[in-house]
Short mmCIF file of C-alpha atoms and ligand atoms in Angstrom, two decimals:
data_model
loop_
_atom_site.label_atom_id
_atom_site.label_comp_id
_atom_site.label_asym_id
_atom_site.label_seq_id
_atom_site.Cartn_x
_atom_site.Cartn_y
_atom_site.Cartn_z
CA MET A 1 132.25 30.92 48.89
CA ILE A 2 133.34 32.18 45.44
CA ALA A 3 137.00 33.16 45.50
CA LYS A 4 137.51 36.87 45.01
CA LYS A 5 140.21 38.26 42.77
CA LEU A 6 142.80 41.01 43.25
CA ILE A 7 144.78 42.33 40.31
CA VAL A 8 147.90 44.28 41.16
CA ILE A 9 149.14 46.49 38.33
CA GLY A 10 152.91 46.84 38.49
CA GLY A 11 155.54 44.41 39.76
CA GLY A 12 157.52 46.95 41.76
CA ALA A 13 158.06 47.30 45.50
CA ALA A 14 154.54 48.54 46.34
CA GLY A 15 152.76 46.07 44.06
CA PHE A 16 154.71 43.07 45.36
CA PHE A 17 154.29 44.04 48.97
CA CYS A 18 150.53 44.36 48.57
CA ALA A 19 150.23 41.13 46.56
CA VAL A 20 152.22 38.86 48.88
CA ASN A 21 150.67 40.23 52.06
CA ALA A 22 147.10 40.05 50.73
CA ALA A 23 147.64 36.47 49.52
CA ARG A 24 149.08 35.48 52.90
CA MET A 25 146.33 37.16 54.91
CA ASN A 26 143.52 35.64 52.81
CA PRO A 27 144.54 32.35 51.15
CA LEU A 28 141.16 32.29 49.37
CA LEU A 29 141.93 35.51 47.53
CA LYS A 30 143.23 34.95 43.99
CA VAL A 31 146.07 37.43 43.53
CA ILE A 32 147.62 38.31 40.17
CA ILE A 33 150.46 40.72 39.51
CA ALA A 34 150.22 42.20 35.99
CA GLU A 35 153.57 43.68 34.97
CA LYS A 36 154.11 45.43 31.66
CA GLY A 37 157.79 44.48 31.33
CA GLY A 38 159.59 41.16 31.14
CA SER A 39 160.95 41.31 34.69
CA VAL A 40 159.90 42.58 38.11
CA LEU A 41 161.39 44.61 40.96
CA GLN A 42 163.80 46.36 38.61
CA LYS A 43 164.11 49.48 40.76
CA VAL A 44 164.72 47.37 43.85
CA LYS A 45 167.52 45.72 41.91
CA VAL A 46 169.37 48.94 41.03
CA SER A 47 168.49 50.87 44.17
CA GLY A 48 171.10 51.99 46.64
CA GLY A 49 173.87 51.23 44.14
CA GLY A 50 172.71 47.58 43.93
CA ARG A 51 172.44 47.25 47.72
CA CYS A 52 168.79 48.44 48.16
CA ASN A 53 168.34 51.06 50.83
CA VAL A 54 165.26 49.26 52.21
CA THR A 55 164.27 51.79 54.87
CA ARG A 56 165.53 54.27 57.41
CA ALA A 57 166.59 53.80 61.02
CA CYS A 58 164.05 56.40 62.13
CA PHE A 59 161.58 55.27 64.74
CA ASP A 60 159.57 58.44 65.28
CA ILE A 61 156.61 58.87 62.93
CA ASP A 62 156.58 62.69 63.05
CA GLU A 63 160.30 62.93 62.42
CA MET A 64 160.09 60.46 59.52
CA ALA A 65 157.02 62.16 57.99
CA LYS A 66 158.87 65.51 57.84
CA CYS A 67 161.14 64.02 55.17
CA TYR A 68 158.34 63.77 52.62
CA PRO A 69 158.02 67.10 50.76
CA ARG A 70 154.77 65.76 49.30
CA GLY A 71 152.61 63.57 51.51
CA GLU A 72 153.81 64.48 55.01
CA ARG A 73 150.30 64.39 56.52
CA PHE A 74 149.30 61.36 54.47
CA VAL A 75 152.23 59.16 55.54
CA ARG A 76 151.84 60.28 59.14
CA LYS A 77 148.52 58.38 59.04
CA SER A 78 149.65 55.35 57.05
CA PHE A 79 152.82 54.91 59.16
CA HIS A 80 150.59 54.25 62.17
CA GLN A 81 149.65 50.99 60.46
CA PHE A 82 153.01 49.91 59.07
CA PHE A 83 156.21 51.74 60.00
CA THR A 84 159.96 51.28 59.74
CA THR A 85 159.93 48.92 62.73
CA ASP A 86 157.38 46.74 60.89
CA THR A 87 159.51 46.73 57.72
CA ILE A 88 162.56 45.60 59.68
CA GLU A 89 160.53 42.93 61.47
CA TRP A 90 158.84 41.79 58.23
CA PHE A 91 162.13 41.18 56.43
CA GLU A 92 164.03 39.86 59.45
CA SER A 93 161.30 37.31 60.25
CA ARG A 94 161.80 36.02 56.71
CA GLY A 95 165.53 35.63 57.17
CA VAL A 96 166.67 38.98 55.73
CA ALA A 97 168.78 40.68 58.36
CA LEU A 98 169.19 44.44 57.91
CA LYS A 99 172.02 46.70 59.01
CA THR A 100 172.18 50.43 59.65
CA GLU A 101 174.86 52.71 58.21
CA ASP A 102 176.18 55.77 60.05
CA ASP A 103 173.85 58.09 58.16
CA GLY A 104 170.73 56.07 59.14
CA ARG A 105 170.20 54.23 55.85
CA MET A 106 169.31 50.55 56.25
CA PHE A 107 170.48 47.84 53.86
CA PRO A 108 170.32 44.05 53.79
CA GLN A 109 173.31 42.66 55.63
CA SER A 110 174.20 40.81 52.44
CA ASN A 111 174.82 44.21 50.78
CA SER A 112 172.85 42.93 47.82
CA SER A 113 169.42 44.02 46.60
CA GLN A 114 168.98 40.50 45.23
CA THR A 115 168.37 39.33 48.82
CA ILE A 116 165.26 41.54 48.96
CA ILE A 117 164.12 40.36 45.52
CA ASP A 118 164.64 36.70 46.44
CA CYS A 119 162.62 37.17 49.62
CA LEU A 120 159.69 38.80 47.79
CA ILE A 121 159.73 36.16 45.00
CA LYS A 122 159.74 33.38 47.60
CA GLU A 123 156.70 34.94 49.28
CA MET A 124 155.03 35.22 45.89
CA ASN A 125 155.57 31.50 45.25
CA ASP A 126 154.73 30.40 48.80
CA TYR A 127 151.37 32.19 48.69
CA LYS A 128 150.63 31.29 45.06
CA VAL A 129 150.50 34.79 43.67
CA VAL A 130 150.32 34.56 39.87
CA LEU A 131 152.76 36.72 37.93
CA GLN A 132 151.77 37.79 34.42
CA LEU A 133 154.62 39.48 32.58
CA TYR A 134 154.19 41.58 29.42
CA HIS A 135 150.76 42.73 30.63
CA SER A 136 150.60 46.44 30.00
CA VAL A 137 147.38 47.94 31.30
CA GLU A 138 145.74 50.36 28.87
CA LYS A 139 142.33 51.02 30.36
CA ILE A 140 140.33 50.41 33.51
CA GLU A 141 136.57 50.38 33.66
CA SER A 142 134.76 50.56 36.96
CA LEU A 143 131.63 48.37 37.03
CA GLU A 144 128.98 47.60 39.65
CA ASN A 145 130.75 44.37 40.59
CA GLY A 146 134.43 45.27 40.21
CA PHE A 147 136.70 46.31 37.38
CA ASP A 148 137.38 45.37 33.76
CA ILE A 149 141.06 45.75 32.97
CA SER A 150 142.17 46.05 29.33
CA PHE A 151 145.75 45.11 28.44
CA LYS A 152 147.70 45.80 25.28
CA ASN A 153 147.14 42.86 22.88
CA ARG A 154 145.55 40.71 25.61
CA GLU A 155 142.12 39.73 26.79
CA ILE A 156 140.20 41.86 29.25
CA ILE A 157 140.41 40.55 32.82
CA HIS A 158 137.71 41.14 35.39
CA SER A 159 138.67 41.68 39.01
CA ASP A 160 136.90 42.38 42.30
CA PHE A 161 139.77 44.47 43.61
CA LEU A 162 142.47 46.45 41.89
CA LEU A 163 145.71 47.95 43.17
CA ILE A 164 147.43 50.39 40.84
CA ALA A 165 151.12 50.49 41.73
CA CYS A 166 152.80 51.27 38.46
CA GLY A 167 155.34 53.76 39.79
CA GLY A 168 155.88 57.43 39.07
CA PHE A 169 155.56 59.01 35.65
CA GLN A 170 157.52 61.97 34.37
CA LYS A 171 154.84 63.49 32.15
CA LEU A 172 151.16 64.25 32.68
CA ASN A 173 150.09 62.47 29.48
CA GLN A 174 151.50 59.20 30.87
CA PHE A 175 148.42 59.16 33.13
CA ASP A 176 146.04 59.29 30.12
CA TRP A 177 145.04 55.61 30.50
CA LEU A 178 143.47 56.54 33.85
CA LYS A 179 141.54 59.49 32.36
CA ASN A 180 138.13 57.81 32.32
CA LEU A 181 138.32 57.34 36.12
CA ASN A 182 138.30 61.12 36.46
CA LEU A 183 140.83 61.28 39.28
CA LYS A 184 142.70 64.47 40.13
CA ILE A 185 146.35 64.20 39.13
CA GLU A 186 149.11 66.51 40.30
CA THR A 187 151.42 67.31 37.39
CA PRO A 188 154.65 65.36 37.76
CA VAL A 189 158.00 67.14 38.08
CA PRO A 190 161.39 65.61 38.89
CA SER A 191 162.62 65.48 42.47
CA LEU A 192 166.07 64.58 43.86
CA PHE A 193 168.56 66.23 41.51
CA THR A 194 171.83 68.09 41.73
CA PHE A 195 172.42 71.74 40.73
CA ASN A 196 174.44 72.72 37.67
CA PHE A 197 176.82 75.69 37.62
CA PRO A 198 178.39 75.38 34.17
CA LYS A 199 182.01 76.56 33.93
CA HIS A 200 182.04 77.85 37.51
CA PRO A 201 185.63 77.98 38.87
CA LEU A 202 184.47 76.08 41.97
CA ASN A 203 183.93 73.00 39.80
CA ASN A 204 187.73 72.60 39.70
CA LEU A 205 187.45 71.52 43.34
CA MET A 206 185.33 68.49 42.40
CA GLY A 207 185.31 65.79 45.05
CA ILE A 208 185.67 68.23 47.95
CA ALA A 209 182.87 68.22 50.52
CA ALA A 210 181.83 70.78 53.11
CA PRO A 211 180.34 68.63 55.87
CA ASN A 212 178.62 71.39 57.89
CA ALA A 213 177.11 73.59 55.22
CA SER A 214 173.78 75.14 54.39
CA VAL A 215 172.23 76.15 51.09
CA LYS A 216 169.36 78.55 50.48
CA ILE A 217 167.52 79.51 47.31
CA ALA A 218 167.91 83.28 46.99
CA GLY A 219 164.69 85.23 47.40
CA THR A 220 162.85 82.34 49.07
CA LYS A 221 162.63 80.68 52.46
CA LEU A 222 163.71 77.36 50.96
CA SER A 223 166.91 76.13 52.57
CA SER A 224 168.63 73.01 53.78
CA GLU A 225 171.54 72.06 56.00
CA GLY A 226 174.08 69.24 55.82
CA PRO A 227 177.02 68.11 53.71
CA ILE A 228 177.52 69.70 50.28
CA LEU A 229 179.66 67.98 47.67
CA ILE A 230 181.38 69.85 44.86
CA THR A 231 181.16 67.96 41.57
CA HIS A 232 182.63 68.62 38.15
CA TRP A 233 179.32 70.19 37.06
CA GLY A 234 178.20 71.93 40.26
CA LEU A 235 176.84 70.92 43.64
CA SER A 236 175.47 67.70 45.09
CA GLY A 237 175.42 66.06 48.52
CA PRO A 238 172.62 65.55 51.07
CA ALA A 239 171.86 69.27 51.63
CA VAL A 240 171.47 69.91 47.89
CA LEU A 241 169.39 66.78 47.24
CA ARG A 242 167.11 67.57 50.13
CA LEU A 243 166.63 71.13 48.87
CA SER A 244 165.95 69.86 45.33
CA ALA A 245 163.12 67.74 46.75
CA PHE A 246 161.53 70.45 48.90
CA ALA A 247 161.91 73.03 46.11
CA ALA A 248 161.04 70.66 43.25
CA ARG A 249 157.98 72.62 42.08
CA ASP A 250 159.50 76.09 42.63
CA LEU A 251 162.64 75.20 40.69
CA GLU A 252 160.67 73.68 37.82
CA LYS A 253 158.77 76.99 37.53
CA LEU A 254 162.11 78.82 37.34
CA ASN A 255 163.20 76.43 34.58
CA TYR A 256 166.08 75.46 36.89
CA LYS A 257 167.67 78.93 36.62
CA PHE A 258 168.07 80.29 40.13
CA SER A 259 170.59 81.66 42.61
CA VAL A 260 171.72 79.88 45.74
CA ILE A 261 173.41 81.29 48.81
CA ILE A 262 175.79 78.90 50.50
CA ASN A 263 177.21 78.95 53.96
CA TRP A 264 180.19 76.60 53.72
CA CYS A 265 180.74 76.51 57.48
CA SER A 266 177.33 76.93 59.04
CA GLU A 267 178.64 77.09 62.59
CA PHE A 268 179.37 80.74 61.62
CA ASN A 269 177.30 83.53 60.14
CA GLU A 270 178.82 86.68 58.62
CA PRO A 271 179.03 88.69 61.92
CA THR A 272 180.45 85.77 63.97
CA PHE A 273 182.89 85.00 61.15
CA VAL A 274 184.15 88.62 61.15
CA LYS A 275 184.48 88.43 64.94
CA GLN A 276 186.54 85.27 64.58
CA ILE A 277 188.87 86.97 62.08
CA HIS A 278 189.43 89.83 64.52
CA GLU A 279 190.27 87.23 67.16
CA GLN A 280 192.84 85.69 64.79
CA ARG A 281 194.34 89.13 64.09
CA LYS A 282 194.68 89.78 67.79
CA LEU A 283 196.20 86.40 68.60
CA PHE A 284 198.32 85.82 65.48
CA PRO A 285 198.86 89.16 63.66
CA ALA A 286 201.89 87.91 61.73
CA LYS A 287 200.30 84.64 60.67
CA LYS A 288 199.13 84.26 57.11
CA PRO A 289 195.44 83.42 56.57
CA ALA A 290 196.66 80.82 54.06
CA ASN A 291 198.09 78.95 57.09
CA GLY A 292 195.33 79.98 59.49
CA ASN A 293 192.28 78.04 58.41
CA PHE A 294 190.05 78.12 61.51
CA THR A 295 186.90 77.08 59.67
CA GLY A 296 187.31 73.33 59.37
CA LEU A 297 186.88 73.70 55.60
CA ALA A 298 189.02 71.52 53.34
CA SER A 299 192.25 73.43 52.72
CA ARG A 300 191.65 73.75 48.96
CA LEU A 301 188.22 75.23 49.58
CA TRP A 302 189.69 77.66 52.14
CA GLU A 303 192.38 78.70 49.64
CA PHE A 304 189.66 79.20 47.01
CA MET A 305 187.71 81.45 49.37
CA LEU A 306 190.81 83.50 50.16
CA SER A 307 191.55 83.91 46.48
CA GLU A 308 187.90 84.86 45.71
CA SER A 309 188.27 87.50 48.44
CA GLY A 310 191.44 88.92 46.88
CA ILE A 311 193.65 87.72 49.75
CA ASP A 312 196.89 86.38 48.31
CA ASP A 313 199.33 84.14 50.19
CA THR A 314 201.72 87.01 51.01
CA LYS A 315 199.11 88.64 53.26
CA ARG A 316 199.14 88.31 57.05
CA TRP A 317 196.07 88.58 59.26
CA SER A 318 197.19 92.10 60.31
CA ASP A 319 197.36 93.20 56.64
CA LEU A 320 193.69 92.59 55.92
CA THR A 321 191.50 95.61 55.28
CA SER A 322 187.94 95.75 56.60
CA ALA A 323 186.71 95.30 53.03
CA ALA A 324 188.78 92.11 52.62
CA ILE A 325 187.59 90.77 55.98
CA ASN A 326 183.95 91.41 55.07
CA LYS A 327 184.43 89.84 51.66
CA LEU A 328 185.97 86.70 53.14
CA ALA A 329 183.09 86.44 55.63
CA LYS A 330 180.58 86.83 52.81
CA ASN A 331 182.29 84.23 50.62
CA CYS A 332 182.50 81.71 53.43
CA CYS A 333 179.04 82.31 54.92
CA ALA A 334 176.90 83.70 52.09
CA TYR A 335 178.51 82.66 48.82
CA GLU A 336 176.17 83.35 45.91
CA MET A 337 176.12 81.20 42.78
CA HIS A 338 173.74 81.14 39.83
CA ALA A 339 172.48 77.71 38.78
CA GLU A 340 171.75 76.89 35.15
CA GLY A 341 170.02 73.54 35.03
CA LYS A 342 169.99 70.31 36.96
CA THR A 343 171.44 66.81 36.71
CA THR A 344 169.65 63.62 37.68
CA PHE A 345 171.07 62.05 40.81
CA LYS A 346 171.88 58.59 39.49
CA GLU A 347 171.64 56.80 42.81
CA GLU A 348 167.99 57.61 43.48
CA PHE A 349 165.36 59.70 41.76
CA VAL A 350 161.62 60.00 42.02
CA SER A 351 158.79 62.09 40.61
CA ALA A 352 156.90 64.63 42.63
CA GLY A 353 153.22 64.53 41.65
CA GLY A 354 150.83 61.74 40.77
CA ILE A 355 147.37 60.78 42.02
CA ALA A 356 146.21 63.62 44.28
CA LEU A 357 146.06 62.60 47.92
CA SER A 358 142.60 64.17 48.25
CA GLU A 359 141.40 61.20 46.14
CA ILE A 360 142.71 58.55 48.56
CA ASP A 361 141.91 57.43 52.10
CA ALA A 362 145.30 57.25 53.85
CA ASN A 363 143.97 54.64 56.28
CA THR A 364 143.17 52.14 53.52
CA MET A 365 144.84 53.43 50.29
CA MET A 366 141.41 53.08 48.67
CA SER A 367 140.04 55.59 46.21
CA LYS A 368 137.34 57.77 47.76
CA LYS A 369 135.36 57.56 44.48
CA TYR A 370 135.62 53.82 43.68
CA SER A 371 135.21 51.14 46.29
CA GLY A 372 137.70 48.34 45.66
CA LEU A 373 140.18 50.53 43.72
CA TYR A 374 143.48 51.00 45.55
CA PHE A 375 146.73 52.88 44.89
CA GLY A 376 150.22 52.33 46.29
CA GLY A 377 153.79 53.55 45.92
CA GLU A 378 155.16 56.27 43.74
CA ILE A 379 152.06 56.74 41.58
CA LEU A 380 150.61 58.62 44.55
CA ASP A 381 151.60 62.24 45.10
CA VAL A 382 154.01 61.16 47.84
CA ASP A 383 157.78 61.37 47.62
CA GLY A 384 160.55 61.43 50.16
CA ILE A 385 164.08 62.70 50.25
CA THR A 386 166.87 60.26 49.45
CA GLY A 387 167.81 57.58 51.99
CA GLY A 388 165.16 54.85 52.30
CA TYR A 389 162.07 57.05 52.57
CA ASN A 390 160.64 56.17 49.16
CA PHE A 391 160.80 52.42 49.72
CA GLN A 392 159.27 52.81 53.16
CA HIS A 393 156.28 54.54 51.57
CA ALA A 394 156.08 51.71 48.99
CA TRP A 395 156.09 49.01 51.72
CA THR A 396 153.63 50.95 53.90
CA SER A 397 151.12 51.76 51.16
CA GLY A 398 151.33 48.19 49.81
CA PHE A 399 150.74 46.70 53.25
CA VAL A 400 147.92 49.08 54.20
CA ALA A 401 146.16 48.37 50.88
CA ALA A 402 146.58 44.60 51.40
CA LYS A 403 145.00 44.79 54.85
CA SER A 404 142.02 46.75 53.60
CA ILE A 405 141.53 44.56 50.50
CA VAL A 406 141.56 41.44 52.65
CA LYS A 407 139.01 43.00 55.03
CA GLN A 408 136.74 43.91 52.08
CA SER A 409 137.21 40.46 50.54
CA VAL A 410 135.73 38.65 53.54
CA GLU A 411 132.87 41.07 54.18
C1 FAD B 501 168.07 54.41 40.41
C2 FAD B 501 167.11 54.48 41.57
C3 FAD B 501 167.55 54.12 42.84
C4 FAD B 501 166.68 54.21 43.93
N1 FAD B 501 167.15 53.88 45.17
C5 FAD B 501 166.31 53.95 46.23
C6 FAD B 501 166.75 53.57 47.53
O1 FAD B 501 167.86 53.08 47.69
N2 FAD B 501 165.88 53.74 48.57
C7 FAD B 501 164.62 54.23 48.40
O2 FAD B 501 163.87 54.36 49.37
N3 FAD B 501 164.16 54.55 47.17
C8 FAD B 501 164.96 54.42 46.09
N4 FAD B 501 164.50 54.75 44.85
C9 FAD B 501 163.08 55.10 44.70
C10 FAD B 501 162.27 53.78 44.70
O3 FAD B 501 162.91 52.88 43.84
C11 FAD B 501 160.84 54.02 44.23
O4 FAD B 501 160.24 55.02 45.01
C12 FAD B 501 160.05 52.72 44.38
O5 FAD B 501 160.64 51.73 43.56
C13 FAD B 501 158.61 52.91 43.96
O6 FAD B 501 157.98 51.67 43.96
P1 FAD B 501 156.67 51.43 43.11
O7 FAD B 501 156.30 50.01 43.32
O8 FAD B 501 155.69 52.48 43.41
O9 FAD B 501 157.10 51.67 41.59
P2 FAD B 501 158.16 50.94 40.68
O10 FAD B 501 159.24 50.32 41.47
O11 FAD B 501 158.54 51.96 39.66
O12 FAD B 501 157.35 49.77 39.99
C14 FAD B 501 156.30 50.01 39.07
C15 FAD B 501 156.12 48.84 38.14
O13 FAD B 501 154.94 49.02 37.38
C16 FAD B 501 155.18 48.63 36.03
N5 FAD B 501 154.22 49.35 35.17
C17 FAD B 501 154.22 50.66 34.80
N6 FAD B 501 153.17 50.93 34.02
C18 FAD B 501 152.47 49.78 33.87
C19 FAD B 501 151.30 49.42 33.16
N7 FAD B 501 150.60 50.30 32.44
N8 FAD B 501 150.86 48.12 33.22
C20 FAD B 501 151.54 47.20 33.97
N9 FAD B 501 152.67 47.49 34.65
C21 FAD B 501 153.13 48.77 34.62
C22 FAD B 501 156.63 49.04 35.81
O14 FAD B 501 157.19 48.33 34.72
C23 FAD B 501 157.26 48.68 37.16
O15 FAD B 501 157.73 47.36 37.19
C24 FAD B 501 165.35 54.66 43.74
C25 FAD B 501 164.90 55.02 42.46
C26 FAD B 501 165.77 54.93 41.39
C27 FAD B 501 165.26 55.32 40.02
#
């Protein structure tokens, strides 16, 4: 039998995972990774602050899929073939023990992303996957019997199967080299960013977090709950990052100028907060609100809210007018701020957009138009919130593609 060839474009998480699994499943398949740069797995290296947040301790497919603002239905299908449990098992069976942090993120026990890289490189060597660095793909031609792949300043290589896993792009014209394949591409926009509130007095409280908060984009139904962190330029933290992902397209349309409404202590709403103040007045009329923080907010944030509500530290609960009470409730439960811009979240960022999911069969990762052409990872219009979701999609799509390529290669 003539050995068939698979070329994987891109030496990132998705490309590696497809290459090493395909080579292991079919030792007769000649597998080549073509990487445009001089090194591989660079995002794995820097991910999770150098620790690599490999996946998520979430073992329910529906629950996990809900954390993908783009691709929820798509990953629900692909996760049935390779899920978080499979990722954990795959790495652990190769000697990479993983651990779970309190927030559900999973890291190698070594606390070093190099452990993941070493494991993938060992698999590459064990299964004789060929790595070709400085191979930047410029054009792909689909032929009757496979694909011709043109590289910058290199010879054309022919391949029976092709996986495109070259990551996300920030601009539409970065997909131009795929133009002749006539695939639908969703315009890329950034996801996972923090909100800027230039010169806002709240920024002086940088470093303070509100653990049980919620944030809503004014005039929309887009909202998110969880910790909010005040930074020296505005707001960050899980609730903000999650909202930035789900609202990525809406906020891009608004040119990142929008208003948010924040509930700093989401166990209350405005009416229950007012009720609670009346309770305080009844129980402790002579006590000063400055010393009567019942919200669980950090004391500096509580003092800020009192000051924003015009309540100085001479006032007692019994001194507060209805207007002051309502204002304090509004500031604590529906504080409005106007954002002017965004800042990239340095610890993890992805692009929303990419190859439209209508082009791809989620059960195989194969193009619906071209038999033998596969896609994996961030180049697809799939992205998750921060916390291990994006790597899980990379592992899953790489594995699912490998399985289907191997099946096609022996047909
Ligand atoms: C700083 C940072 C931290 C992150 N941390 C986490 C985390 O902890 N957990 C998590 O789940 N996600 C994290 N992510 C997201 C995650 O890294 C990506 O979703 C994931 O790496 C995507 O894998 P990929 O293989 O699709 O693409 P990539 O990892 O981007 O790999 C694509 C590869 O293709 C190559 N390439 C591009 N164009 C060509 C071409 N024309 N020819 C040949 N090669 C090409 C690139 O050089 C690159 O090596 C992080 C992202 C960033 C930026």
